[in-house]
PDB file of C-alpha atoms and ligand atoms in Angstrom:
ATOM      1  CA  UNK A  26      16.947  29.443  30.816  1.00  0.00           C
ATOM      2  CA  UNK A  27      15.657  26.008  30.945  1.00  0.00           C
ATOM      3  CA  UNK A  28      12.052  24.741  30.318  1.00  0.00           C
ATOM      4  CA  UNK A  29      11.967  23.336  34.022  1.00  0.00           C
ATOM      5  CA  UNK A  30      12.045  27.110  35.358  1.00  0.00           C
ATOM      6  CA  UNK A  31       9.218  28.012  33.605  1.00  0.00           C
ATOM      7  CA  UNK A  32       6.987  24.949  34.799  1.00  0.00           C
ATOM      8  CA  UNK A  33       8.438  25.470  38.494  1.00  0.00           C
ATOM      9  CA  UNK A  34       7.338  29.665  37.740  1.00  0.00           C
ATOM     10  CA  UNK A  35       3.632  28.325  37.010  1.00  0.00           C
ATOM     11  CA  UNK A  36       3.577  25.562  39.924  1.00  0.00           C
ATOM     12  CA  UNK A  37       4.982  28.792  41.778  1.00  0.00           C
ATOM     13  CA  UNK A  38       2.190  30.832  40.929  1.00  0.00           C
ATOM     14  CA  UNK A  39      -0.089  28.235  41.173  1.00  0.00           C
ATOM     15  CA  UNK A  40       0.210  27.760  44.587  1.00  0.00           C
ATOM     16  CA  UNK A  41       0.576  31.267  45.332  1.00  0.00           C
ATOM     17  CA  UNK A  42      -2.878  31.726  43.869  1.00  0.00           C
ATOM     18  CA  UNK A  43      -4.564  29.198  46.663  1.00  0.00           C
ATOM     19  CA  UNK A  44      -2.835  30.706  48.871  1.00  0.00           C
ATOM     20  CA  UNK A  45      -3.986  34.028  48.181  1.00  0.00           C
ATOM     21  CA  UNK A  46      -7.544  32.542  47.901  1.00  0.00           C
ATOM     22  CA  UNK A  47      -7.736  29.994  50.757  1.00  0.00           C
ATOM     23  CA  UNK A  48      -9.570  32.275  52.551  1.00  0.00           C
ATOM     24  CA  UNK A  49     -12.251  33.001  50.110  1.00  0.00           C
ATOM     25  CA  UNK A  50     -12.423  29.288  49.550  1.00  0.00           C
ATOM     26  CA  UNK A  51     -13.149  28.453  53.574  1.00  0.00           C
ATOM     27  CA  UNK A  52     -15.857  31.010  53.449  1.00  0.00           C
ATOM     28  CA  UNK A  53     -18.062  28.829  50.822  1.00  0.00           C
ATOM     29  CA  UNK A  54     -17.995  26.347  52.892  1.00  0.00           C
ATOM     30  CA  UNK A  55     -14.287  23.977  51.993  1.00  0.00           C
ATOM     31  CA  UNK A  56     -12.491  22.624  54.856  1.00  0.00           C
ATOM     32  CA  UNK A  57      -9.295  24.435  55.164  1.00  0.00           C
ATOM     33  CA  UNK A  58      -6.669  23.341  57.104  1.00  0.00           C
ATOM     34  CA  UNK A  59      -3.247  23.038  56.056  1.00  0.00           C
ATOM     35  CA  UNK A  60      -2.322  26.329  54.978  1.00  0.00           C
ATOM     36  CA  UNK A  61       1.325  26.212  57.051  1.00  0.00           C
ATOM     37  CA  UNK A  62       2.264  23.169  55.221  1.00  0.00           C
ATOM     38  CA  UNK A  63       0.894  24.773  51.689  1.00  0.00           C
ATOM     39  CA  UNK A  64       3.312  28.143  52.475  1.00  0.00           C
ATOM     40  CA  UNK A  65       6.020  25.190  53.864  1.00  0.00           C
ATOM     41  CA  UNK A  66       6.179  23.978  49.958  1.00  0.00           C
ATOM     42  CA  UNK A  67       5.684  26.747  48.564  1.00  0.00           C
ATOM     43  CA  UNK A  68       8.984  28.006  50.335  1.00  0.00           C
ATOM     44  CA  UNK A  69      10.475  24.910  49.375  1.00  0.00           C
ATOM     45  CA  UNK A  70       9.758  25.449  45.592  1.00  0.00           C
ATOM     46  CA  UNK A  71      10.406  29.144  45.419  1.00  0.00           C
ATOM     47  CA  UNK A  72      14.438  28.193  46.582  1.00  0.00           C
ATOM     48  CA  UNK A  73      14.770  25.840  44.033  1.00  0.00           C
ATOM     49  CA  UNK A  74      14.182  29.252  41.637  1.00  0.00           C
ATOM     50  CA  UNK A  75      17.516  31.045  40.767  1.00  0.00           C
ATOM     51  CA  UNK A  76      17.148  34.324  43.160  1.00  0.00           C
ATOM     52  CA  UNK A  77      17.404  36.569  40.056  1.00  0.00           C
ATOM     53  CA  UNK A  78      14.202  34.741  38.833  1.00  0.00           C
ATOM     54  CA  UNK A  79      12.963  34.419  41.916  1.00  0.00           C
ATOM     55  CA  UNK A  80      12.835  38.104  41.999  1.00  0.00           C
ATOM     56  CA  UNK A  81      11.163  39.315  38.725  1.00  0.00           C
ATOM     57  CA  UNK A  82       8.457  36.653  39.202  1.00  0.00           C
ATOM     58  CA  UNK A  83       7.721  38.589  42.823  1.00  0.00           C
ATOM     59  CA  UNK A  84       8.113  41.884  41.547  1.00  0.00           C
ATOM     60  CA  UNK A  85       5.780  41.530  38.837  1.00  0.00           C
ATOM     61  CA  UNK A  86       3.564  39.736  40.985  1.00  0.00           C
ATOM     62  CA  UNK A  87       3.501  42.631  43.345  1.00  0.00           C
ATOM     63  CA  UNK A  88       3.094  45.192  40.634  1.00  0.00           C
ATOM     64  CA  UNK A  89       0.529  42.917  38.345  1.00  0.00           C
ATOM     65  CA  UNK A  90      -0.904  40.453  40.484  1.00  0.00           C
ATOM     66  CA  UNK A  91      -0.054  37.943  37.694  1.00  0.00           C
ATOM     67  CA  UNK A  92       3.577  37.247  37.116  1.00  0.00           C
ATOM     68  CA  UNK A  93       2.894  34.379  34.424  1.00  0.00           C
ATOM     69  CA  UNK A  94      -0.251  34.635  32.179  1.00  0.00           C
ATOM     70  CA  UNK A  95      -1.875  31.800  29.698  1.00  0.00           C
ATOM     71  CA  UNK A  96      -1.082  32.409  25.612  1.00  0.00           C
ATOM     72  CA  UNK A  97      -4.259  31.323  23.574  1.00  0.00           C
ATOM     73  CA  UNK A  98      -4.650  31.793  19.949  1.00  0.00           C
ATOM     74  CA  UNK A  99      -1.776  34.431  20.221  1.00  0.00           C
ATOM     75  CA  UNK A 100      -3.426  36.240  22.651  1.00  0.00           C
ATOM     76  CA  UNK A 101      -2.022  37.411  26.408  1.00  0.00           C
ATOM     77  CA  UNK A 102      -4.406  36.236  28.405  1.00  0.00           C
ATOM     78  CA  UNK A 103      -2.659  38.942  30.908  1.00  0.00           C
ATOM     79  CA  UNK A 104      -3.560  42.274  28.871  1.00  0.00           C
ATOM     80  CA  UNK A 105      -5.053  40.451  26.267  1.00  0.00           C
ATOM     81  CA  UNK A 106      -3.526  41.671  23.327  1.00  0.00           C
ATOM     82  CA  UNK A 107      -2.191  39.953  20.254  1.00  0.00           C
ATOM     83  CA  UNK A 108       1.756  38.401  20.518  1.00  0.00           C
ATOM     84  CA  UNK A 109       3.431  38.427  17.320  1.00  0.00           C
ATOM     85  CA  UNK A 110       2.565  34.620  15.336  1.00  0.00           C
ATOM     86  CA  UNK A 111       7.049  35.069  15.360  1.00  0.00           C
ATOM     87  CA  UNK A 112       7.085  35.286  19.746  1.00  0.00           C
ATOM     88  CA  UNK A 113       4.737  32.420  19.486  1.00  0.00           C
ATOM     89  CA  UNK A 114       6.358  29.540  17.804  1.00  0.00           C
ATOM     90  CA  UNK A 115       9.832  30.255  19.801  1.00  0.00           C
ATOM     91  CA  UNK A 116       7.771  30.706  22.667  1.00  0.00           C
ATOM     92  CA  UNK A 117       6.314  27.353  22.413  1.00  0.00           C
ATOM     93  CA  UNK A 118       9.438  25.480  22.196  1.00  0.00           C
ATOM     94  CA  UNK A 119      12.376  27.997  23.022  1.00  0.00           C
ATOM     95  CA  UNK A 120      13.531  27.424  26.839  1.00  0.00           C
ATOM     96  CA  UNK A 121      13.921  31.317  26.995  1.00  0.00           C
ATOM     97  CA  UNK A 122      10.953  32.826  29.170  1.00  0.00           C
ATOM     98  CA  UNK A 123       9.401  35.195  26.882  1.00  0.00           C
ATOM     99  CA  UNK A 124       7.352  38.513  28.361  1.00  0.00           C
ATOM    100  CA  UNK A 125       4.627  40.109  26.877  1.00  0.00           C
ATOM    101  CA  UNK A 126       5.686  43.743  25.251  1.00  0.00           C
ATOM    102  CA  UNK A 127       2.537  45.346  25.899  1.00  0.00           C
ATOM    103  CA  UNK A 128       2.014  44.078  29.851  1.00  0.00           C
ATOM    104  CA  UNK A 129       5.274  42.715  30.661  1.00  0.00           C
ATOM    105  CA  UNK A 130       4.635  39.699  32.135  1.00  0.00           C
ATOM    106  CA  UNK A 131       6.113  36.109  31.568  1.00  0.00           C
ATOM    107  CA  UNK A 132       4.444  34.106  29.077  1.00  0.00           C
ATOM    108  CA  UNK A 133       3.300  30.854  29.144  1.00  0.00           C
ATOM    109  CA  UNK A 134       1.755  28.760  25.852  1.00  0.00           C
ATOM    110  CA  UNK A 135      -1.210  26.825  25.560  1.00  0.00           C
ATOM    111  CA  UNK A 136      -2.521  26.339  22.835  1.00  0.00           C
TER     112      UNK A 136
ATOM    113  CA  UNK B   5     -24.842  32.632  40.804  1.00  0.00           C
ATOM    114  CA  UNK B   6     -28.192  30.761  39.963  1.00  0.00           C
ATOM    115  CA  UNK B   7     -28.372  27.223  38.628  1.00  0.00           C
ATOM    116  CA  UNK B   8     -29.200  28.667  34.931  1.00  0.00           C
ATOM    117  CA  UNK B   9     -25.791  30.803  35.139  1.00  0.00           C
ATOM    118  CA  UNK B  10     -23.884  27.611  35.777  1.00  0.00           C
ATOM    119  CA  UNK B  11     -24.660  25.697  32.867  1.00  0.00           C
ATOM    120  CA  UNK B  12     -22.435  26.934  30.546  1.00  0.00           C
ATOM    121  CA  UNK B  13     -19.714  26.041  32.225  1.00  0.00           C
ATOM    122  CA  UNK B  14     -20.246  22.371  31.833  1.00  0.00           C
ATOM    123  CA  UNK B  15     -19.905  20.511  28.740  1.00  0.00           C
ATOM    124  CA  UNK B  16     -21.012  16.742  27.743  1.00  0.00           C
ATOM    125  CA  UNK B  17     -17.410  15.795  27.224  1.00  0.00           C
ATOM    126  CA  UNK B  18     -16.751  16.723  30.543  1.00  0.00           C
ATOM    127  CA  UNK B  19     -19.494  14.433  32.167  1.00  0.00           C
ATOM    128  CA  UNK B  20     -18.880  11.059  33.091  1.00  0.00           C
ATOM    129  CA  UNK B  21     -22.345   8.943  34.409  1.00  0.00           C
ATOM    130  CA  UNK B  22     -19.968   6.200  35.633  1.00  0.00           C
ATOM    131  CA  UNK B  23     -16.651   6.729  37.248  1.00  0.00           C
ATOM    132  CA  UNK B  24     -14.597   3.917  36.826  1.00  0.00           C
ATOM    133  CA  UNK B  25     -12.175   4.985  39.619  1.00  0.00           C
ATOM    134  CA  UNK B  26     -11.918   3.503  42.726  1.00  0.00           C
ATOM    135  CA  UNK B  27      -9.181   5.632  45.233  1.00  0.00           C
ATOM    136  CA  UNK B  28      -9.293   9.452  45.049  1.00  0.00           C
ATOM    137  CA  UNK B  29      -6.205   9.776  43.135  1.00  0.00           C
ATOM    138  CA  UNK B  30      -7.775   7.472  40.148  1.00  0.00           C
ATOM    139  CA  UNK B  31     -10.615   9.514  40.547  1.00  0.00           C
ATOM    140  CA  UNK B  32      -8.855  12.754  40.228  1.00  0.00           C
ATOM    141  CA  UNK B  33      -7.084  11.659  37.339  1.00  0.00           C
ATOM    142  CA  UNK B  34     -10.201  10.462  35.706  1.00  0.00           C
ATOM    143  CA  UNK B  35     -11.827  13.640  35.396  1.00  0.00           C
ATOM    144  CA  UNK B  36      -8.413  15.342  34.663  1.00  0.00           C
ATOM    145  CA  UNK B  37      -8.436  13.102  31.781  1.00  0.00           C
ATOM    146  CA  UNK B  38     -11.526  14.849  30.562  1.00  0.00           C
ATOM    147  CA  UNK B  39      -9.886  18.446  30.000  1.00  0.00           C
ATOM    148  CA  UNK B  40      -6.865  16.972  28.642  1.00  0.00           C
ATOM    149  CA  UNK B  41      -8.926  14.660  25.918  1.00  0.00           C
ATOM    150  CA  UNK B  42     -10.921  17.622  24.933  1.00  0.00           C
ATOM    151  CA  UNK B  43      -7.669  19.767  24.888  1.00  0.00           C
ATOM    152  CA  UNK B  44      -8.883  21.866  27.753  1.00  0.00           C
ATOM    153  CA  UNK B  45      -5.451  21.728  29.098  1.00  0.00           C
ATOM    154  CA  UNK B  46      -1.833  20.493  27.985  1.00  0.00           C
ATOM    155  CA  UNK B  47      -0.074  20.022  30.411  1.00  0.00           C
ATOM    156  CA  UNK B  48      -1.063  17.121  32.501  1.00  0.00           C
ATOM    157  CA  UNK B  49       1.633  16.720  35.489  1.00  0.00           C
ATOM    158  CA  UNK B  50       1.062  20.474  36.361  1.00  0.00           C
ATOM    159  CA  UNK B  51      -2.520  20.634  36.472  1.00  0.00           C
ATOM    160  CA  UNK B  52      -2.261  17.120  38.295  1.00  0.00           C
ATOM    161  CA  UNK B  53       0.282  18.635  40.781  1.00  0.00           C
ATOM    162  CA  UNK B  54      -1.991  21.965  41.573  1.00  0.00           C
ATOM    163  CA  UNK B  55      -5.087  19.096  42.679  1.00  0.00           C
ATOM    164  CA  UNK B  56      -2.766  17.414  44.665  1.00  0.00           C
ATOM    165  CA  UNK B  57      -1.379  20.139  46.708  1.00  0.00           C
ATOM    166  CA  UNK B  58      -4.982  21.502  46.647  1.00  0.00           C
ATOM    167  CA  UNK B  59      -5.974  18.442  48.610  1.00  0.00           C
ATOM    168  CA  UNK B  60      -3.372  18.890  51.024  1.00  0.00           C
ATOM    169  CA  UNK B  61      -4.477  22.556  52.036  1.00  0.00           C
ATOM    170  CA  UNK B  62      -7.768  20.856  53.264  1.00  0.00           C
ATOM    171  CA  UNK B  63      -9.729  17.749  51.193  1.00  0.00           C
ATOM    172  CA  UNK B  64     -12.213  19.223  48.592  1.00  0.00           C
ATOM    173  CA  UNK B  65     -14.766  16.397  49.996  1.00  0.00           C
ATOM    174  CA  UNK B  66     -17.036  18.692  52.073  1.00  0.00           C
ATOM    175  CA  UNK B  67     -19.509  16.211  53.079  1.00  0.00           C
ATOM    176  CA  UNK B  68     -22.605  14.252  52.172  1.00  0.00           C
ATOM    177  CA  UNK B  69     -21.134  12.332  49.077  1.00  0.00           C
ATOM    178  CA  UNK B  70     -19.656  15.182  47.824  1.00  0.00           C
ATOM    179  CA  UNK B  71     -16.234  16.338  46.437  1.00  0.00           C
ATOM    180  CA  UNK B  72     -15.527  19.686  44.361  1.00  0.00           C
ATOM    181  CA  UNK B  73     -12.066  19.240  43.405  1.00  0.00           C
ATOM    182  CA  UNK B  74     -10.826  22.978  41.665  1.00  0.00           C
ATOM    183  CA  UNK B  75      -8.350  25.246  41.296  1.00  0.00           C
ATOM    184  CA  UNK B  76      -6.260  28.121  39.487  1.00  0.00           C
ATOM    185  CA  UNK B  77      -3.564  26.969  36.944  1.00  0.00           C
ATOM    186  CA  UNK B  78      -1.910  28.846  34.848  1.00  0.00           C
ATOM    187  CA  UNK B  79      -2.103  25.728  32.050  1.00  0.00           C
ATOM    188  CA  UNK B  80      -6.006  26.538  31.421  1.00  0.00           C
ATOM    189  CA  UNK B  81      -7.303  29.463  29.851  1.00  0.00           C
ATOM    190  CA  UNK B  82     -11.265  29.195  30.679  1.00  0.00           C
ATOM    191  CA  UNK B  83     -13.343  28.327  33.324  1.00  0.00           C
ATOM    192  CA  UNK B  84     -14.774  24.915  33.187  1.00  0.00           C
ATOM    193  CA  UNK B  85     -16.416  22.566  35.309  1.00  0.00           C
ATOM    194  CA  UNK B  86     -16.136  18.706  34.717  1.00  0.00           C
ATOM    195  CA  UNK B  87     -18.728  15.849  36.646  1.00  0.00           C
ATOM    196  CA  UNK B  88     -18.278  12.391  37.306  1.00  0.00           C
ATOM    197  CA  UNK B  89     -20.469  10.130  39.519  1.00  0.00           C
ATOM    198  CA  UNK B  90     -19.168   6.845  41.576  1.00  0.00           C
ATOM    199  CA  UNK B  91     -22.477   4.740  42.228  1.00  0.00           C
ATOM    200  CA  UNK B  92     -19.882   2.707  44.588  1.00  0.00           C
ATOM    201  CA  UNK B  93     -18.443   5.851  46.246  1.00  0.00           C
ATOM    202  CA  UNK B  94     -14.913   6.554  46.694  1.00  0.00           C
ATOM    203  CA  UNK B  95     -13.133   7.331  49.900  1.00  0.00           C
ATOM    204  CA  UNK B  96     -11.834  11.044  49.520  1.00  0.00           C
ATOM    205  CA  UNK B  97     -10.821  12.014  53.247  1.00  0.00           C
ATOM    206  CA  UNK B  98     -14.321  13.666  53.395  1.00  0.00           C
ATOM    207  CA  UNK B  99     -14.933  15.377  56.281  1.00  0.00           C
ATOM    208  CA  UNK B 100     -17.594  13.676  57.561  1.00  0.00           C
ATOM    209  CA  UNK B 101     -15.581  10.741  56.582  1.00  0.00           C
ATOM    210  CA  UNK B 102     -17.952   8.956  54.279  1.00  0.00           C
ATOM    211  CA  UNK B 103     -17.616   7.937  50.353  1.00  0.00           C
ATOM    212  CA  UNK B 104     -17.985  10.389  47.608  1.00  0.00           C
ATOM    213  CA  UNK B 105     -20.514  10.116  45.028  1.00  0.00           C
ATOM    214  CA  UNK B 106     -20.668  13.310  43.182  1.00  0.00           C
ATOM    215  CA  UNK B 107     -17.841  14.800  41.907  1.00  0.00           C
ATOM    216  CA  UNK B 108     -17.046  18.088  40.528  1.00  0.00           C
ATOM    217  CA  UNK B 109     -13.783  19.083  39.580  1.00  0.00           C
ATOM    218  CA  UNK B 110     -13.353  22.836  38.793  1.00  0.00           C
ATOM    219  CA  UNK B 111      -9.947  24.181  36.380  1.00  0.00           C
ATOM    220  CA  UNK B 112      -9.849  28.080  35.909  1.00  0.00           C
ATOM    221  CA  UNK B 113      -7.357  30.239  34.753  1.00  0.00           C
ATOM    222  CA  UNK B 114      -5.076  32.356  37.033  1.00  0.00           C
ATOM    223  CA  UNK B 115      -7.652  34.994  36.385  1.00  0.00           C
ATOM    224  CA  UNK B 116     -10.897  35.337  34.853  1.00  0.00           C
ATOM    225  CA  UNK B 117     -12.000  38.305  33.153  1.00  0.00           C
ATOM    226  CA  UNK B 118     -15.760  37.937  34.850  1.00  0.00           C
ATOM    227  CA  UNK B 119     -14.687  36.912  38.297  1.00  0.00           C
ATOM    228  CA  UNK B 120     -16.761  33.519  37.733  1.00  0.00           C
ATOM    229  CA  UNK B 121     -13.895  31.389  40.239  1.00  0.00           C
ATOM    230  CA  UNK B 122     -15.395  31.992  43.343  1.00  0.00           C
ATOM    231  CA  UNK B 123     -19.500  32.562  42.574  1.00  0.00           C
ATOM    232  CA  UNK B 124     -19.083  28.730  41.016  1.00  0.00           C
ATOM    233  CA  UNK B 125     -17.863  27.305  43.851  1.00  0.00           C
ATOM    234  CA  UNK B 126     -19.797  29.051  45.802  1.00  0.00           C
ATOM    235  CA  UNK B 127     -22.941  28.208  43.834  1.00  0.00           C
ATOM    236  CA  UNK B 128     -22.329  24.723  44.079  1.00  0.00           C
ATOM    237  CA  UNK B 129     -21.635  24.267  47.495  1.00  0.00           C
ATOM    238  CA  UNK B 130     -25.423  26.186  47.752  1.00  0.00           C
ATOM    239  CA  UNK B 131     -26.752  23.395  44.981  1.00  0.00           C
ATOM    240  CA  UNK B 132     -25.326  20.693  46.657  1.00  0.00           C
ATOM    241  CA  UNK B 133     -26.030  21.356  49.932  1.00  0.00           C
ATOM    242  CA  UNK B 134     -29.937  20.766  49.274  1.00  0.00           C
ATOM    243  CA  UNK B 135     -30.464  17.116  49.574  1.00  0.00           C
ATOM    244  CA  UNK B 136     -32.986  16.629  47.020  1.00  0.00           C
ATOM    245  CA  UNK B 137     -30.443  17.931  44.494  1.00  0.00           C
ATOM    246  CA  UNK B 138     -28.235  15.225  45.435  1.00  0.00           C
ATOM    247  CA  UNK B 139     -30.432  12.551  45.276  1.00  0.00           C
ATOM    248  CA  UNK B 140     -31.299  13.941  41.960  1.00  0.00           C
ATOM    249  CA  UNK B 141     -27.854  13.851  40.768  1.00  0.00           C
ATOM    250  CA  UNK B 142     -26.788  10.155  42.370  1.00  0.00           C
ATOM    251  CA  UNK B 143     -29.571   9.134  39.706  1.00  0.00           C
ATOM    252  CA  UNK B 144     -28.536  11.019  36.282  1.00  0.00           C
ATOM    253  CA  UNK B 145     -27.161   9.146  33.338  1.00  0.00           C
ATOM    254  CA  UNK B 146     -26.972  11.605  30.484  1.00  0.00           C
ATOM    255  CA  UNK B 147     -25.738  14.934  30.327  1.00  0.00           C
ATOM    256  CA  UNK B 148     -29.146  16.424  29.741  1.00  0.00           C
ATOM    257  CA  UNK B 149     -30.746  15.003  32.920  1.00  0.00           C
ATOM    258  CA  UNK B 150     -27.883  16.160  34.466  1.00  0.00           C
ATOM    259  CA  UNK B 151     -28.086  20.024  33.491  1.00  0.00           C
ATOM    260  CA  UNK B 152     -31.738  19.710  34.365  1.00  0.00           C
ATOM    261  CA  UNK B 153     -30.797  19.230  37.998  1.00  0.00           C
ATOM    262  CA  UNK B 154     -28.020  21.915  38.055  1.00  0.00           C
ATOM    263  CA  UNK B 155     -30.638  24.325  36.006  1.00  0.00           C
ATOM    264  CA  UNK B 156     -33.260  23.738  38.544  1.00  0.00           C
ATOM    265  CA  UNK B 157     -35.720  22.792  35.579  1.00  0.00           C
TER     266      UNK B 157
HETATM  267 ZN1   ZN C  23       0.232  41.161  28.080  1.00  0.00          ZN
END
C-alpha cells in the first residue's frame, strides 16, 4: 500500500464530507452552486482508488459514517480510544493503512 | 451560538490585522499558513486542496466584504477559526462581486464531538451580517479589540 492511497482516502473523504454537508452549508446563508462538478471530481478521484480499497473505504463509510479518522496524542479520534505508542510510530511512516482495533476504521496521523 | 460561545475558537496566532495577500489564492494560503505555523495542521497540500475544491462548490465570499473560507479535513483534529483583514480588499468571486475585507477561514475535523461545524458558521454569517459589526471589525488591530467585536462586549 503506498502513502499516496492514503492521502487520495482523506481527499476522498474530504470531499465526501462537503458533499454530504452542502446542503446544511446553503441554508446559513453560502452560495452553493457547483455541486455536479464537486460529485464530477469526486468520481474522478474515487477511480484512481484500487476497487478493493475503493470498497472498504465505502463500506465503512456506510456502516461508520467515518471511513478515515484523525490520530492525536495516540488517540482515535474515531472511537477515541488509546492506539498502542507500537501502531503509532509505524503508522506514521509505514505506507500500510493501519485500522483502529477497537472501531475499525482507517487511521490517519497527526500529530 | 452567541458571540461569547465563539471565542474560544479563535486564537491570537491565528489573527492577522494586515493581510499581506493580494489574489484569493495568496490570501487563502496566508491564513492556511497560520494553522500550519502553530502546528494546527501537517499536512499543507491537503488542507490546501479541500479550500480549493471548497471554492469551486460555490465561493465562500457571501457578500459585503466578507469571505468565510472552511471546511472538514481529516488532517485537523479541532475546531478552529483563523481571521485576517485586507484594508485594500481582495477580489474573491464574491457574490455581490465586490472585494473582501474580512476574512475567516474555518478548519474542523471530519467530526466534532460537540457538533460546533455548523452553529459556527452559522453564527458568523448572523455576526457578520449586522453592518455595524463589520465596520467594527474593518477597524481592529489587535486580537483583543477583535474578540471584543465577536463577544459583543
Ligand atoms: Zn477507533
Amino acid at each position: 500500500m503506498l502513502k499516496k492511497d492514503l492521502e487520495m482516502l482523506v481527499a476522498l473523504q474530504d470531499l465526501d464530507l462537503m458533499i454530504e454537508e452542502a446542503d446544511d452549508v446553503e441554508k446559513l446563508g453560502f452560495n452553493i452552486t457547483g455541486c455536479s462538478e464537486l460529485k464530477n471530481a469526486r468520481d474522478e478521484l474515487a477511480g484512481r482508488l484500487s476497487k478493493s480499497l475503493l470498497f472498504r473505504y465505502e463500506r465503512l463509510r456506510s456502516k461508520l459514517k467515518r471511513a478515515i479518522v484523525p490520530v492525536k496524542n495516540d488517540i482515535c479520534l474515531g472511537c477515541f480510544l488509546r492506539q498502542p505508542t507500537s501502531i503509532g510510530t509505524k503508522g506514521r511512516e509505514d505506507d500500510e493503512i493501519f485500522t483502529c482495533e477497537n472501531c475499525g476504521r482507517m487511521l490517519y496521523w497527526i500529530d | 451560538m452567541q458571540g461569547s460561545e465563539l471565542q474560544k475558537y479563535f486564537h491570537e496566532p491565528l489573527f492577522i490585522a494586515d493581510i499581506k495577500a493580494t489574489t484569493k489564492n495568496d490570501a487563502i494560503e496566508e491564513l492556511l499558513n497560520l494553522f500550519l505555523e502553530t502546528k494546527h495542521i501537517r499536512n499543507r497540500h491537503i488542507v490546501l486542496e479541500m479550500l480549493h475544491t471548497r471554492e469551486t462548490l460555490g465561493s465562500t465570499g457571501i457578500g459585503k466584504g466578507v469571505a468565510i473560507p472552511h471546511g472538514r479535513t481529516t488532517a485537523a483534529s479541532d475546531v478552529l477559526i483563523a481571521f485576517g483583514k485586507s484594508e485594500a480588499g481582495i477580489d474573491f468571486d464574491a457574490i455581490d462581486g465586490k472585494p473582501v475585507h474580512l476574512f475567516f477561514m474555518v478548519i474542523a475535523p471530519p467530526h466534532d464531538e460537540d457538533n460546533v461545524y455548523l452553529p459556527i458558521l452559522g453564527s458568523l454569517v448572523t455576526t457578520l451580517n449586522i453592518k455595524k459589526n463589520r465596520d467594527k471589525l474593518k477597524k481592529v488591530e489587535t486580537f483583543e479589540e477583535f474578540l471584543s467585536v465577536i463577544t459583543g462586549e
